[in-house]
Coordinates of C-alpha atoms in Angstrom, one line a residue:
Chain I
M1 CA 0.4 9.0 59.5
I2 CA 1.3 5.7 57.8
K3 CA 0.4 2.5 59.6
L4 CA 0.8 -1.1 58.2
E5 CA -0.9 -3.8 60.1
N6 CA -0.1 -7.5 59.5
V7 CA 0.5 -6.9 55.8
Y8 CA 1.1 -9.9 53.5
K9 CA 1.9 -9.9 49.9
R10 CA 1.8 -13.2 48.0
Y11 CA 2.3 -14.0 44.4
N12 CA 0.9 -17.1 42.8
Q13 CA 3.4 -19.4 41.3
G14 CA 1.4 -22.2 39.7
L15 CA -0.2 -24.2 42.5
D16 CA 2.2 -22.7 45.1
F17 CA 2.8 -19.0 46.0
F18 CA 5.7 -16.8 46.8
E19 CA 5.4 -14.5 49.9
S20 CA 7.1 -11.2 49.1
L21 CA 6.0 -9.5 52.3
S22 CA 5.2 -11.4 55.5
N23 CA 3.4 -10.0 58.5
I24 CA 4.7 -6.4 58.1
N25 CA 3.8 -4.1 61.0
L26 CA 5.1 -0.6 60.6
E27 CA 4.2 2.9 61.7
I28 CA 5.7 6.1 60.1
K29 CA 5.1 9.5 61.6
E30 CA 4.3 12.7 59.6
N31 CA 7.4 14.4 58.2
E32 CA 9.6 11.5 59.1
F33 CA 12.6 10.6 56.9
I34 CA 13.1 6.8 56.9
S35 CA 15.1 4.3 54.9
I36 CA 14.0 0.8 54.1
V37 CA 17.1 -1.1 53.6
G38 CA 17.6 -4.6 52.3
P39 CA 19.3 -6.7 49.6
S40 CA 17.8 -7.1 46.2
G41 CA 14.6 -9.2 46.3
S42 CA 14.1 -8.5 50.0
G43 CA 10.7 -6.9 49.4
K44 CA 11.6 -3.2 50.0
S45 CA 10.3 -2.0 46.6
T46 CA 7.1 -4.0 47.1
L47 CA 6.7 -2.3 50.5
L48 CA 7.2 1.1 49.0
N49 CA 4.8 0.3 46.1
I50 CA 2.1 -0.8 48.6
I51 CA 2.5 2.4 50.6
G52 CA 2.3 4.4 47.4
G53 CA -0.9 2.6 46.3
L54 CA 0.8 1.2 43.2
D55 CA 0.5 -2.4 44.4
T56 CA -2.2 -4.2 46.4
I57 CA -1.8 -6.4 49.4
S58 CA -2.9 -10.0 50.0
D59 CA -3.8 -9.6 53.6
G60 CA -3.7 -6.9 56.4
K61 CA -4.3 -3.2 56.5
V62 CA -2.5 -0.1 55.0
L63 CA -3.7 2.9 56.9
I64 CA -2.9 6.3 55.6
K65 CA -4.2 9.1 57.8
N66 CA -6.4 6.4 59.4
K67 CA -7.9 5.3 56.1
D68 CA -7.3 1.8 54.8
I69 CA -6.2 2.3 51.2
S70 CA -6.3 -1.5 50.6
T71 CA -10.1 -1.1 50.5
F72 CA -9.9 1.8 48.0
S73 CA -11.5 1.6 44.6
D74 CA -9.2 2.0 41.6
E75 CA -10.4 5.6 41.2
M76 CA -9.8 6.4 44.8
L77 CA -6.3 4.8 44.6
S78 CA -5.6 6.9 41.5
L79 CA -6.6 10.0 43.3
Y80 CA -4.5 9.0 46.3
R81 CA -1.4 8.5 44.1
N82 CA -2.0 11.8 42.4
K83 CA -2.6 14.0 45.4
E84 CA -1.0 12.3 48.4
V85 CA 2.1 10.6 47.0
G86 CA 5.1 11.7 45.1
F87 CA 7.2 9.0 43.4
V88 CA 10.9 9.1 42.5
F89 CA 12.0 6.0 40.5
Q90 CA 15.5 4.6 40.0
E91 CA 14.9 4.7 36.2
F92 CA 13.6 8.3 36.4
C93 CA 10.5 7.4 34.3
L94 CA 10.3 10.7 32.4
E95 CA 8.5 11.3 29.1
P96 CA 11.2 11.8 26.5
F97 CA 9.0 13.8 24.1
L98 CA 8.2 16.4 26.8
T99 CA 10.4 19.2 28.0
V100 CA 11.6 19.5 31.6
Y101 CA 8.8 21.9 32.4
E102 CA 6.1 19.7 30.7
N103 CA 7.4 16.6 32.6
I104 CA 7.1 18.4 35.9
L105 CA 3.5 19.4 35.1
L106 CA 2.6 15.9 33.9
P107 CA 0.7 14.8 37.1
T108 CA -1.4 18.0 37.0
H109 CA -3.0 16.8 33.7
F110 CA -4.7 14.0 35.8
S111 CA -5.8 16.1 38.7
K112 CA -7.7 18.8 36.8
N113 CA -5.8 21.5 38.7
K114 CA -3.5 22.6 35.9
N115 CA -3.7 26.4 36.1
R116 CA -1.5 29.5 36.3
Q117 CA -0.7 28.7 40.0
T118 CA 0.6 25.3 39.2
E119 CA 2.7 26.7 36.4
I120 CA 4.2 29.2 38.9
Y121 CA 4.7 26.4 41.3
A122 CA 6.4 24.3 38.6
D123 CA 8.8 27.3 38.0
K124 CA 9.5 27.4 41.7
L125 CA 10.3 23.7 41.8
I126 CA 12.6 23.9 38.7
N127 CA 14.5 26.7 40.5
E128 CA 14.7 24.6 43.7
V129 CA 16.1 21.6 41.9
G130 CA 18.5 23.9 40.0
L131 CA 17.3 23.4 36.5
L132 CA 16.1 26.9 35.6
S133 CA 18.4 27.1 32.7
K134 CA 17.1 23.7 31.4
K135 CA 13.4 24.5 31.7
N136 CA 12.6 24.0 28.0
A137 CA 15.2 21.4 27.4
K138 CA 14.4 17.9 26.1
I139 CA 15.0 15.0 28.5
S140 CA 17.5 13.5 26.1
E141 CA 19.7 16.6 26.6
L142 CA 20.0 16.0 30.3
S143 CA 22.5 14.1 32.4
G144 CA 21.4 11.3 34.8
G145 CA 21.6 13.6 37.8
Q146 CA 19.5 16.3 36.0
K147 CA 16.9 13.7 35.0
Q148 CA 16.5 12.6 38.6
R149 CA 16.1 16.3 39.6
V150 CA 13.3 16.6 37.1
A151 CA 11.7 13.4 38.6
I152 CA 12.0 14.9 42.1
A153 CA 10.4 18.2 41.0
R154 CA 7.6 16.3 39.3
S155 CA 7.0 14.2 42.5
L156 CA 6.4 17.5 44.4
I157 CA 4.1 19.3 41.9
N158 CA 0.8 18.3 43.5
S159 CA 2.3 19.1 47.0
P160 CA 2.1 15.5 48.3
K161 CA 2.4 14.5 52.0
I162 CA 4.4 11.4 51.2
L163 CA 7.5 11.2 49.1
L164 CA 8.6 7.7 48.0
A165 CA 12.0 7.2 46.4
D166 CA 12.9 3.7 45.1
E167 CA 16.7 3.5 44.8
P168 CA 16.9 7.2 43.7
T169 CA 20.6 7.1 43.3
G170 CA 20.9 3.6 41.8
N171 CA 21.6 4.9 38.3
L172 CA 23.9 7.7 39.4
D173 CA 27.6 8.0 40.3
T174 CA 28.5 8.5 43.9
Q175 CA 29.0 12.3 43.8
T176 CA 25.8 12.9 41.9
G177 CA 24.0 10.4 44.1
D178 CA 25.1 12.4 47.1
T179 CA 23.8 15.6 45.6
I180 CA 20.5 14.0 44.8
L181 CA 20.2 12.6 48.3
K182 CA 21.0 16.0 49.8
L183 CA 18.3 17.6 47.5
L184 CA 15.8 15.1 48.7
Q185 CA 16.6 15.7 52.3
D186 CA 16.3 19.5 51.8
L187 CA 13.1 19.3 49.9
H188 CA 11.6 16.9 52.5
K189 CA 12.3 19.6 55.1
T190 CA 11.2 22.6 53.1
H191 CA 8.1 20.9 51.8
K192 CA 7.3 19.1 55.0
T193 CA 6.8 15.7 53.5
T194 CA 7.3 12.2 54.8
L195 CA 10.3 10.9 52.9
I196 CA 10.7 7.1 52.5
I197 CA 13.7 5.9 50.6
A198 CA 14.1 2.2 49.6
T199 CA 17.8 1.4 49.1
H200 CA 20.4 -1.3 49.3
D201 CA 23.1 1.2 50.0
Q202 CA 23.9 1.4 53.8
E203 CA 25.6 4.8 53.4
I204 CA 22.4 6.4 52.1
A205 CA 20.4 4.7 54.8
K206 CA 22.6 6.1 57.5
K207 CA 21.6 9.6 56.5
S208 CA 17.9 8.9 57.3
V209 CA 16.4 9.6 60.7
R210 CA 15.1 6.0 61.0
L211 CA 16.2 2.9 59.3
I212 CA 14.0 -0.2 58.7
K213 CA 15.8 -3.4 57.7
I214 CA 14.0 -5.9 55.6
K215 CA 15.0 -9.4 54.6
D216 CA 13.0 -12.1 52.9
G217 CA 9.9 -10.0 53.2
K218 CA 10.2 -9.6 56.9
I219 CA 11.2 -6.5 59.0
I220 CA 14.3 -7.5 61.1
Chain H
M1 CA -5.5 16.3 28.4
I2 CA -6.0 17.6 24.9
L3 CA -2.5 19.2 25.0
L4 CA -1.1 15.9 26.1
A5 CA -2.9 14.1 23.3
L6 CA -1.7 16.7 20.8
K7 CA 1.9 16.1 22.0
N8 CA 1.4 12.3 21.6
I9 CA 0.1 12.8 18.1
K10 CA 3.0 15.0 17.1
V11 CA 5.6 12.6 18.5
R12 CA 4.1 9.4 17.0
K13 CA 4.3 10.6 13.4
L14 CA 4.1 7.1 11.8
R15 CA 1.0 6.1 13.7
T16 CA -0.6 9.5 13.0
F17 CA 0.2 9.1 9.4
L18 CA -1.1 5.5 9.1
I19 CA -4.4 6.2 10.9
S20 CA -4.9 9.6 9.1
F21 CA -4.2 7.8 5.8
S22 CA -6.8 5.1 6.5
I23 CA -9.4 7.7 7.5
T24 CA -8.5 9.9 4.5
I25 CA -9.0 7.0 2.1
G26 CA -12.3 6.1 3.7
T27 CA -13.7 9.6 3.9
M28 CA -12.5 10.4 0.4
S29 CA -14.4 7.4 -0.9
L30 CA -17.5 8.3 1.1
I31 CA -17.5 12.0 0.0
I32 CA -17.1 10.9 -3.7
F33 CA -19.9 8.3 -3.5
L34 CA -22.2 10.7 -1.7
G35 CA -21.3 13.5 -4.1
L36 CA -22.0 11.2 -7.0
N37 CA -25.3 10.2 -5.5
E38 CA -26.2 13.8 -5.0
G39 CA -25.2 14.6 -8.5
I40 CA -27.3 11.8 -10.0
K41 CA -30.3 12.7 -7.8
K42 CA -30.0 16.4 -8.8
A43 CA -29.5 15.6 -12.5
S44 CA -32.5 13.2 -12.5
F45 CA -34.8 15.7 -10.9
E46 CA -33.6 18.6 -13.1
E47 CA -34.2 16.4 -16.2
L48 CA -37.7 15.7 -15.0
E49 CA -38.4 19.3 -14.2
K50 CA -37.3 20.3 -17.7
S51 CA -39.9 18.1 -19.2
K52 CA -42.7 18.6 -16.7
S53 CA -43.6 21.3 -14.3
L54 CA -45.1 20.6 -10.9
N55 CA -48.6 21.6 -12.1
E56 CA -48.6 19.3 -15.1
I57 CA -50.4 15.9 -15.5
T58 CA -50.1 13.7 -18.5
V59 CA -53.3 11.8 -19.2
R60 CA -53.3 8.6 -21.3
P61 CA -55.9 5.9 -21.9
K62 CA -56.1 3.4 -19.2
V63 CA -54.2 0.3 -20.1
E64 CA -55.9 -3.0 -19.2
E65 CA -54.1 -4.9 -16.5
S66 CA -54.7 -8.2 -18.3
Q67 CA -52.7 -8.3 -21.5
A68 CA -54.9 -11.1 -22.7
L69 CA -58.0 -8.8 -22.5
A70 CA -56.1 -5.8 -24.1
V71 CA -55.4 -7.9 -27.2
F72 CA -59.1 -8.1 -28.0
K73 CA -59.7 -4.4 -27.7
T74 CA -59.5 -2.3 -30.8
L75 CA -56.9 0.5 -31.1
T76 CA -59.6 3.2 -31.3
E77 CA -61.2 2.1 -28.1
R78 CA -57.9 2.8 -26.4
R79 CA -57.4 6.3 -27.8
L80 CA -58.7 9.5 -26.2
Q81 CA -61.5 11.3 -27.9
E82 CA -63.0 14.9 -27.9
K83 CA -65.4 13.8 -25.1
D84 CA -62.5 12.7 -23.0
L85 CA -60.9 16.1 -23.5
E86 CA -64.2 17.8 -22.4
T87 CA -64.5 15.5 -19.3
I88 CA -61.0 16.4 -18.2
K89 CA -61.4 20.1 -18.9
N90 CA -64.4 20.1 -16.7
I91 CA -62.6 18.7 -13.7
E92 CA -62.3 21.3 -10.9
G93 CA -58.7 22.7 -10.7
V94 CA -57.8 22.0 -14.3
A95 CA -56.6 25.3 -15.8
F96 CA -55.7 24.0 -19.3
A97 CA -55.8 20.7 -21.2
Y98 CA -53.7 20.4 -24.3
P99 CA -54.5 17.4 -26.4
E100 CA -51.7 15.7 -28.3
T101 CA -52.3 13.9 -31.5
Q102 CA -50.2 11.9 -34.0
F103 CA -50.0 11.5 -37.7
N104 CA -51.6 8.0 -38.3
E105 CA -49.5 7.1 -41.4
F106 CA -46.0 6.0 -41.9
T107 CA -43.8 8.9 -42.7
S108 CA -40.1 9.9 -43.3
L109 CA -38.3 13.2 -42.8
E110 CA -35.5 14.4 -44.9
T111 CA -33.1 17.3 -44.4
N112 CA -29.7 18.6 -45.6
L113 CA -27.2 19.2 -43.0
M114 CA -23.7 20.5 -43.8
G115 CA -23.7 18.9 -47.2
Y116 CA -25.2 15.6 -46.0
S117 CA -28.7 14.5 -47.0
L118 CA -30.3 12.7 -44.0
I119 CA -33.5 10.7 -44.3
T120 CA -35.2 8.7 -41.6
D121 CA -38.5 7.3 -40.6
A122 CA -40.2 9.4 -37.9
M123 CA -43.4 10.0 -36.1
V124 CA -45.2 13.3 -36.4
F125 CA -47.1 14.7 -33.4
G126 CA -49.5 17.6 -33.1
I127 CA -49.9 19.9 -30.2
E128 CA -51.6 23.3 -29.4
E129 CA -49.4 26.4 -29.2
G130 CA -50.2 27.0 -25.5
Y131 CA -48.3 24.0 -24.4
I132 CA -44.9 24.9 -26.1
K133 CA -45.3 28.6 -26.6
N134 CA -42.1 29.3 -24.6
D135 CA -40.0 27.1 -26.8
I136 CA -41.0 28.7 -30.1
K137 CA -38.2 30.9 -31.3
I138 CA -39.8 32.3 -34.4
A139 CA -42.6 34.6 -33.4
N140 CA -46.2 33.9 -34.6
S141 CA -44.9 31.0 -36.6
W142 CA -47.2 28.3 -34.9
N143 CA -50.3 29.8 -36.6
E144 CA -48.9 29.4 -40.1
T145 CA -51.3 27.4 -42.3
N146 CA -49.2 27.3 -45.4
Q147 CA -46.1 25.3 -46.1
P148 CA -43.5 25.3 -44.7
Y149 CA -45.4 24.3 -41.6
P150 CA -43.8 25.1 -38.3
A151 CA -42.1 22.2 -36.4
I152 CA -40.7 21.8 -33.0
V153 CA -37.9 19.3 -32.3
S154 CA -37.0 17.5 -29.1
R155 CA -33.9 19.0 -27.6
K156 CA -32.8 15.5 -26.5
L157 CA -33.0 14.3 -30.1
L158 CA -30.4 16.8 -31.0
D159 CA -28.1 15.6 -28.1
I160 CA -28.6 12.0 -29.1
Y161 CA -27.6 12.8 -32.7
N162 CA -24.5 14.6 -31.5
F163 CA -23.6 11.9 -29.0
T164 CA -24.3 8.7 -30.9
I165 CA -23.8 9.7 -34.6
A166 CA -21.8 12.9 -35.0
I167 CA -18.9 12.3 -32.6
P168 CA -18.5 8.5 -33.2
Q169 CA -18.5 9.0 -37.0
G170 CA -16.4 12.1 -37.0
L171 CA -19.3 14.3 -38.3
P172 CA -19.8 17.9 -37.3
T173 CA -22.0 18.4 -34.3
I174 CA -25.2 20.5 -34.6
S175 CA -26.3 23.3 -32.3
E176 CA -29.9 24.6 -31.9
K177 CA -28.9 27.9 -33.4
T178 CA -27.8 26.3 -36.7
L179 CA -31.1 24.4 -37.0
I180 CA -33.6 27.2 -36.3
G181 CA -35.3 28.0 -39.7
K182 CA -34.0 24.8 -41.2
E183 CA -36.3 23.2 -43.8
I184 CA -37.3 19.6 -43.5
T185 CA -39.2 17.6 -46.1
M186 CA -41.9 15.2 -44.9
Y187 CA -42.8 12.2 -47.1
P188 CA -46.2 10.9 -46.0
G189 CA -46.6 7.2 -46.7
F190 CA -42.9 6.7 -47.4
S191 CA -40.7 4.5 -45.2
T192 CA -36.9 3.8 -45.3
F193 CA -37.7 0.4 -43.6
F194 CA -40.6 -1.2 -45.5
P195 CA -40.1 -2.0 -49.3
D196 CA -43.8 -1.6 -50.0
L197 CA -43.7 2.0 -48.9
K198 CA -41.1 3.4 -51.2
N199 CA -43.2 5.9 -53.1
K200 CA -42.3 9.6 -52.5
S201 CA -45.5 10.6 -54.2
D202 CA -46.1 13.6 -52.0
E203 CA -43.9 15.9 -50.0
I204 CA -44.7 18.5 -47.3
K205 CA -42.3 21.2 -46.3
L206 CA -41.6 21.9 -42.7
K207 CA -39.5 24.5 -40.9
V208 CA -37.8 24.2 -37.5
V209 CA -39.1 27.0 -35.3
G210 CA -37.8 25.8 -31.9
F211 CA -36.6 23.1 -29.5
S212 CA -38.4 21.7 -26.5
D213 CA -37.9 19.3 -23.7
K214 CA -41.6 18.7 -23.5
V215 CA -42.2 17.2 -26.9
S216 CA -41.7 13.6 -27.9
M217 CA -38.2 12.4 -28.7
V218 CA -39.2 9.9 -31.3
G219 CA -40.3 12.4 -34.0
I220 CA -41.2 16.0 -34.8
T221 CA -44.1 18.1 -33.4
L222 CA -46.4 20.3 -35.6
P223 CA -49.4 22.4 -34.7
L224 CA -52.4 20.2 -33.8
N225 CA -54.6 21.5 -36.6
I226 CA -52.0 20.8 -39.2
V227 CA -51.7 17.1 -38.1
E228 CA -55.5 16.8 -38.0
T229 CA -55.6 18.1 -41.6
L230 CA -52.8 15.7 -42.7
N231 CA -54.7 12.8 -41.0
Q232 CA -57.9 13.7 -42.9
K233 CA -55.9 13.7 -46.2
Y234 CA -53.5 10.8 -45.7
A235 CA -55.3 8.7 -43.1
P236 CA -59.0 9.4 -43.6
K237 CA -60.1 6.2 -41.9
S238 CA -58.7 7.2 -38.6
K239 CA -61.0 9.2 -36.3
T240 CA -59.8 12.4 -34.5
Q241 CA -58.0 10.9 -31.6
F242 CA -55.4 12.0 -29.1
H243 CA -52.8 9.7 -27.7
Q244 CA -52.4 11.9 -24.6
I245 CA -53.6 15.0 -23.0
H246 CA -51.4 17.5 -21.1
V247 CA -53.3 18.9 -18.1
I248 CA -52.1 22.1 -16.4
T249 CA -53.6 22.5 -12.9
N250 CA -54.2 25.9 -11.4
N251 CA -52.1 25.1 -8.3
P252 CA -49.2 22.7 -8.0
E253 CA -50.3 21.7 -4.5
N254 CA -53.5 20.3 -6.0
T255 CA -51.8 18.3 -8.7
S256 CA -51.8 15.0 -6.8
E257 CA -55.5 15.4 -5.9
I258 CA -56.5 16.3 -9.4
A259 CA -54.5 13.4 -10.8
K260 CA -56.4 11.0 -8.5
T261 CA -59.7 12.5 -9.7
I262 CA -58.7 12.0 -13.3
S263 CA -57.6 8.4 -12.5
S264 CA -60.9 7.7 -10.9
K265 CA -62.5 8.4 -14.3
N266 CA -60.7 5.5 -15.8
Y267 CA -57.6 7.3 -17.2
S268 CA -53.9 6.7 -16.7
T269 CA -52.1 9.7 -15.2
H270 CA -48.4 10.6 -14.9
Y271 CA -47.1 13.6 -13.0
L272 CA -43.8 15.0 -11.7
L273 CA -44.3 14.3 -8.0
E274 CA -45.1 10.7 -8.7
E275 CA -42.1 10.3 -11.0
V276 CA -39.9 12.1 -8.4
Q277 CA -41.0 9.5 -5.9
N278 CA -40.2 6.7 -8.4
I279 CA -36.8 8.2 -9.1
S280 CA -36.2 8.8 -5.4
A281 CA -36.9 5.1 -4.8
K282 CA -34.4 4.1 -7.5
V283 CA -31.8 6.6 -6.4
N284 CA -32.2 5.3 -2.9
Y285 CA -31.1 1.8 -4.1
L286 CA -28.0 3.4 -5.6
T287 CA -27.4 5.3 -2.4
Y288 CA -27.6 2.1 -0.4
A289 CA -25.2 0.4 -2.8
L290 CA -22.7 3.2 -2.6
L291 CA -23.1 3.4 1.1
A292 CA -22.4 -0.3 1.4
I293 CA -19.2 0.2 -0.6
S294 CA -18.3 3.2 1.6
I295 CA -19.0 1.2 4.8
L296 CA -16.8 -1.6 3.4
I297 CA -13.9 0.8 2.8
L298 CA -14.4 2.5 6.2
S299 CA -14.5 -0.9 7.9
T300 CA -11.2 -1.7 6.3
S301 CA -9.9 1.6 7.6
S302 CA -11.4 0.8 11.0
L303 CA -9.5 -2.5 11.1
A304 CA -6.3 -0.7 10.2
I305 CA -6.9 1.8 12.9
I306 CA -7.6 -0.9 15.5
S307 CA -4.5 -2.8 14.5
T308 CA -2.3 0.4 14.6
F309 CA -3.7 1.5 17.9
L310 CA -3.3 -2.0 19.5
G311 CA 0.3 -2.1 18.3
Q312 CA 0.9 1.4 19.8
I313 CA -0.7 0.5 23.1
A314 CA 1.7 -2.5 23.4
E315 CA 4.5 -0.1 22.7
R316 CA 3.2 2.5 25.2
I317 CA 2.7 0.2 28.2
K318 CA 5.5 1.9 30.2
E319 CA 4.3 5.4 29.3
L320 CA 0.7 4.7 30.1
G321 CA 1.7 2.8 33.2
L322 CA 3.6 5.9 34.3
Y323 CA 0.5 8.0 33.8
R324 CA -1.4 5.6 36.0
A325 CA 1.4 5.7 38.6
L326 CA 1.2 9.5 38.6
G327 CA -2.5 9.4 39.3
A328 CA -4.3 9.0 35.9
R329 CA -7.6 7.2 36.4
K330 CA -8.6 4.3 34.1
N331 CA -11.2 6.5 32.3
Q332 CA -8.6 9.3 31.9
I333 CA -6.3 6.9 30.0
K334 CA -9.2 5.8 27.9
K335 CA -10.2 9.4 27.3
L336 CA -6.6 10.3 26.3
I337 CA -6.5 7.5 23.7
L338 CA -10.0 8.5 22.4
I339 CA -9.0 12.2 22.2
E340 CA -5.9 11.2 20.2
A341 CA -8.1 9.0 17.9
S342 CA -10.7 11.8 17.4
L343 CA -8.1 14.4 16.6
I344 CA -6.4 12.1 14.1
G345 CA -9.8 11.1 12.8
L346 CA -10.8 14.8 12.4
F347 CA -7.5 15.6 10.7
G348 CA -7.8 12.5 8.4
S349 CA -11.4 13.4 7.6
I350 CA -10.6 17.0 6.7
L351 CA -7.8 15.7 4.4
G352 CA -10.2 13.2 2.9
I353 CA -12.8 15.9 2.3
L354 CA -10.2 18.2 0.7
L355 CA -9.0 15.3 -1.5
G356 CA -12.5 14.2 -2.4
K357 CA -13.5 17.8 -3.3
T358 CA -10.4 18.2 -5.4
I359 CA -11.1 15.0 -7.3
S360 CA -14.8 16.0 -7.7
I361 CA -13.7 19.4 -9.2
F362 CA -11.2 17.6 -11.5
I363 CA -13.9 15.1 -12.6
N364 CA -16.6 17.8 -13.1
N365 CA -14.1 19.9 -15.2
Y366 CA -13.0 17.0 -17.2
I367 CA -16.6 15.9 -18.1
E368 CA -17.6 19.4 -18.7
K369 CA -14.8 19.9 -21.2
K370 CA -15.3 16.6 -22.9
L371 CA -19.1 16.7 -23.1
E372 CA -19.9 20.4 -23.1
I373 CA -21.9 20.2 -26.3
F374 CA -24.5 17.9 -24.8
E375 CA -27.6 19.5 -23.3
I376 CA -28.6 16.3 -21.5
I377 CA -25.3 15.9 -19.6
P378 CA -25.7 17.4 -16.1
E379 CA -23.7 20.4 -15.1
N380 CA -22.0 18.6 -12.3
F381 CA -21.6 14.8 -11.9
L382 CA -20.4 15.1 -8.3
I383 CA -22.1 17.6 -6.0
I384 CA -20.6 18.0 -2.6
T385 CA -22.9 19.9 -0.4
P386 CA -22.2 21.3 3.1
K387 CA -24.5 18.6 4.5
I388 CA -22.3 15.9 2.9
I389 CA -19.2 17.5 4.3
T390 CA -20.7 17.6 7.8
I391 CA -21.8 13.9 7.5
V392 CA -18.4 12.8 6.2
L393 CA -16.6 14.8 8.9
F394 CA -18.8 13.3 11.6
F395 CA -18.5 9.8 10.3
G396 CA -14.7 10.0 9.8
T397 CA -14.1 11.2 13.3
L398 CA -16.7 8.7 14.7
I399 CA -15.0 5.7 12.9
A400 CA -11.6 6.8 14.4
I401 CA -13.2 7.0 17.9
F402 CA -15.1 3.8 17.5
S403 CA -12.0 1.9 16.2
A404 CA -9.9 3.2 19.0
Y405 CA -12.4 2.2 21.7
Y406 CA -11.2 -1.3 22.2
P407 CA -7.5 -0.4 22.3
A408 CA -8.3 2.4 24.7
S409 CA -10.2 0.1 27.0
K410 CA -7.3 -2.3 26.9
A411 CA -4.9 0.6 27.6
S412 CA -6.9 1.7 30.6
N413 CA -6.5 -1.7 32.2
I414 CA -2.7 -1.4 32.2
S415 CA -1.4 -2.0 35.7
P416 CA 0.9 0.8 36.9
I417 CA 3.1 -1.5 38.9
K418 CA 3.6 -4.0 36.0
A419 CA 4.3 -1.2 33.6
I420 CA 6.8 0.6 35.9
S421 CA 8.7 -2.6 36.8
K422 CA 9.1 -3.6 33.1

């Protein structure tokens, strides 16, 4: 489903450049649950962002369902992010002025498919992440764990095939982190998504089916 | 998208207020200026219509273009004669032709008003009844051949007296009602200005029988035959002459054509349509000037909106970047910002219109109260028509959208990855 061929990511630094990813070759199957593990600055987030269509590559190919997204126009990439990928960020990235329910429905504003069915689906997701009682609550009224649950529900609203989580438990205590991880695992199974988690935590990584270690931009 | 824009507007109260305020001030100025322009235009045309109807042409002797040549022509040569009246009456489409003459001797008029004796130099004109029959308030009075002779006074003259003499000097104002039937003494050959003409040897009694917008403002108007008789007695050297002829056409649509025919016979013509065109041209200059001021105000509003939006975009990088990360296309981000701008613009414009309308009502009421005794003061100084409201609403919203366009374009180029990783 996901195939990276000879992927390089370089950043210009004056006359020189910094190689964030170097010759990455990777294949991820449909419905797989993998962890990308590495220390801070190893390039794991960059790799995740490239798979998610948030960042571009300097060289190589990123094939999603046999289509090279590195050749996509900005509009096609937007469509890909909206329909095919669900993002869970370490910082939650929720809209503070919207309610839980409105935050979950946010991606549907950009896909023109906000209708009664998506609203019913949003209700189902709120239930699945255990926030039914907080449906109309403001984000500021929620705990860190609850915020991440909202972010997870939001990532699933357009029924994506790929779920990308960048340090999803990074801002949570151990117990809440475990619960969130369990939730991600469960939803990955019930929603039949490919789950890719980028983390520096070996304990989290151990729970995944496959583990990819990355260091200095290279898979080791 | 509209719901999301509404949420953004609601949550960013300061921005919404600042932009709405800018638009409100701009649209309020625009609606007041346009209302003022409309008021002036309407008042000018109404004033013209009062004095002339669409089927009326005023015919005067042709004035030589070269002033040097005109100096060598005698006065008589430049007056209209009976033969001119006949020529004009015979033109096809002319229904009536009323000659207007004037008393060819210095004269003064004296009257007693509220205990004050007023005497002034004045001109005396003569006109046939047909021309002013609707303005005569005392029935059958115009055919009176004995003194006191009937007299018609210009309505504007009364207003000018009230406006420039009565109020500034604390004297009582005069209404038409109080002057009807009032006696006036005319002193032929007497002048308050010239020391050689101080002999009140003769006096003629006149009686005010009506007020008209059609008669000359610089004197009093009597029946034509009376003025002709007075000329024979007091200015026998002058021939029977008319200084102008009022032509009434049988169809207002033919007025321009008939005026051209009269002009071709070496006469000078003046008619409402022509004057309307002249006034329109002058009012247009005023419109352009007021529009220029409005554009200046709206441009300032526009700069304020651009600045506010740019500031907001800088603050909203993370939020807009998140939208991009969640799948918003560049044009959707632009659309979102423009929808926000148009909604704020619409809101600000409505507020500006309401405020402008309130101010116009206040100004109209204030002027009406202060100047209610004056006939020449228009009913409304500011006239806000549905057309003006539509224009202002459209412009206000358009300015907001136009001003937000650059910030919106800038916002649409926000990189999702840079915004998220901030």
